[in-house]
XYZ file of C-alpha atoms in Angstrom:
137
model
C -16.087 12.749 -2.097
C -15.731 14.552 -5.363
C -12.331 15.594 -6.655
C -12.749 19.181 -5.420
C -13.368 17.980 -1.864
C -10.374 15.606 -2.007
C -8.214 18.441 -3.345
C -9.369 20.740 -0.555
C -8.915 18.177 2.236
C -5.565 16.892 0.976
C -4.114 20.231 -0.076
C -3.274 18.762 -3.489
C -4.290 20.207 -6.808
C -6.970 18.378 -8.772
C -4.436 17.996 -11.592
C -2.150 16.108 -9.178
C -5.020 13.821 -8.230
C -5.756 13.113 -11.883
C -2.048 12.413 -12.472
C -1.903 10.020 -9.508
C -4.974 8.261 -10.848
C -3.378 7.954 -14.292
C -0.218 6.498 -12.664
C -2.329 3.932 -10.773
C -1.646 5.341 -7.315
C -5.268 6.123 -6.528
C -8.534 5.113 -8.123
C -11.769 6.998 -8.466
C -14.967 5.226 -7.529
C -17.000 6.835 -10.288
C -18.260 10.197 -11.460
C -20.723 12.742 -10.248
C -21.524 14.579 -13.432
C -18.144 15.438 -14.924
C -16.282 15.227 -11.608
C -14.437 12.152 -10.401
C -15.444 10.779 -7.013
C -13.233 8.991 -4.510
C -13.732 6.860 -1.427
C -12.689 8.042 2.031
C -9.565 5.849 1.959
C -8.080 8.083 -0.739
C -6.967 10.592 1.901
C -4.875 7.930 3.657
C -3.451 6.886 0.293
C -2.520 10.479 -0.492
C -0.900 10.835 2.931
C 1.174 7.696 2.238
C 2.157 9.068 -1.161
C 3.275 12.359 0.439
C 5.201 10.526 3.152
C 6.894 8.276 0.602
C 7.882 11.224 -1.558
C 9.237 13.098 1.470
C 11.395 10.030 2.178
C 12.671 10.146 -1.404
C 10.780 7.147 -2.779
C 9.741 7.202 -6.410
C 6.106 7.082 -7.417
C 6.754 3.597 -8.822
C 8.082 2.473 -5.425
C 5.057 3.982 -3.736
C 2.610 2.424 -6.220
C 4.082 -0.981 -5.343
C 2.966 -0.453 -1.752
C -0.704 -0.335 -2.671
C -2.486 -3.674 -2.964
C -6.174 -4.535 -3.325
C -6.118 -5.465 0.379
C -4.661 -2.135 1.464
C -1.157 -0.772 1.807
C 1.733 -3.247 2.099
C 4.807 -1.337 3.119
C 8.033 -3.209 2.377
C 10.227 -2.851 5.442
C 13.362 -3.710 3.463
C 12.709 -0.814 1.077
C 12.236 1.503 4.059
C 15.430 0.235 5.725
C 17.412 0.708 2.499
C 16.090 4.242 2.089
C 16.898 5.032 5.745
C 20.464 3.792 5.133
C 20.731 6.073 2.077
C 19.498 9.034 4.108
C 21.961 8.247 6.921
C 24.823 8.128 4.389
C 23.715 11.440 2.898
C 23.552 13.029 6.352
C 27.103 11.838 7.100
C 28.318 13.219 3.777
C 26.611 16.574 4.329
C 28.047 16.830 7.845
C 31.530 16.168 6.464
C 30.998 18.786 3.756
C 29.855 21.278 6.375
C 32.917 20.504 8.490
C 35.180 21.095 5.468
C 33.487 24.369 4.615
C 33.694 25.560 8.208
C 37.403 24.713 8.206
C 37.850 26.759 5.028
C 36.137 29.699 6.725
C 38.232 29.538 9.888
C 41.529 28.309 8.401
C 44.458 30.408 9.663
C 46.475 29.870 6.466
C 47.165 33.096 4.519
C 45.198 31.683 1.561
C 43.155 28.568 0.936
C 45.768 27.380 -1.527
C 48.289 27.267 1.340
C 45.987 25.255 3.614
C 46.941 21.538 3.726
C 43.334 20.492 4.404
C 42.021 22.537 1.487
C 44.771 21.147 -0.776
C 43.657 17.588 0.136
C 40.105 18.497 -0.845
C 41.338 19.902 -4.157
C 43.350 16.758 -4.833
C 40.297 14.603 -4.088
C 38.154 16.682 -6.396
C 40.771 16.560 -9.172
C 41.091 12.771 -8.940
C 37.347 12.157 -8.804
C 37.528 10.685 -5.305
C 35.843 13.551 -3.496
C 32.917 11.342 -2.394
C 35.338 8.889 -0.761
C 37.058 11.838 0.927
C 33.755 13.069 2.377
C 32.860 9.564 3.607
C 36.211 9.269 5.390
C 35.912 12.755 6.850
C 32.477 11.894 8.238
C 33.858 9.058 10.359
């Protein structure tokens, strides 16, 4: 397939394909005139790249998954990333809970709300992340 066909079938710009090739993520099989050509496996590689990026992996992490014998996906890297995502979800849920409390708090002002004052104290001391982790439990 030439680069235009790969771009069309993958939904990625040709410039992205050239960048991925420069970074060593994909490799062209040659040229057809001035256009790069790629094997059929490039679409699977591009899908893996997209999936890895959606999971928050860096291009360097993703490049390490490609070997001459095909993709080798490190399960430990995936488990570590899943743990990071789980921690982020817990933190975001705690933040949402705090914001919802601030919206519904019956105190006359936020500055009179004990929960809001605890959040302020955590932010002032630089321990807000620890506060969110505890609130998520």
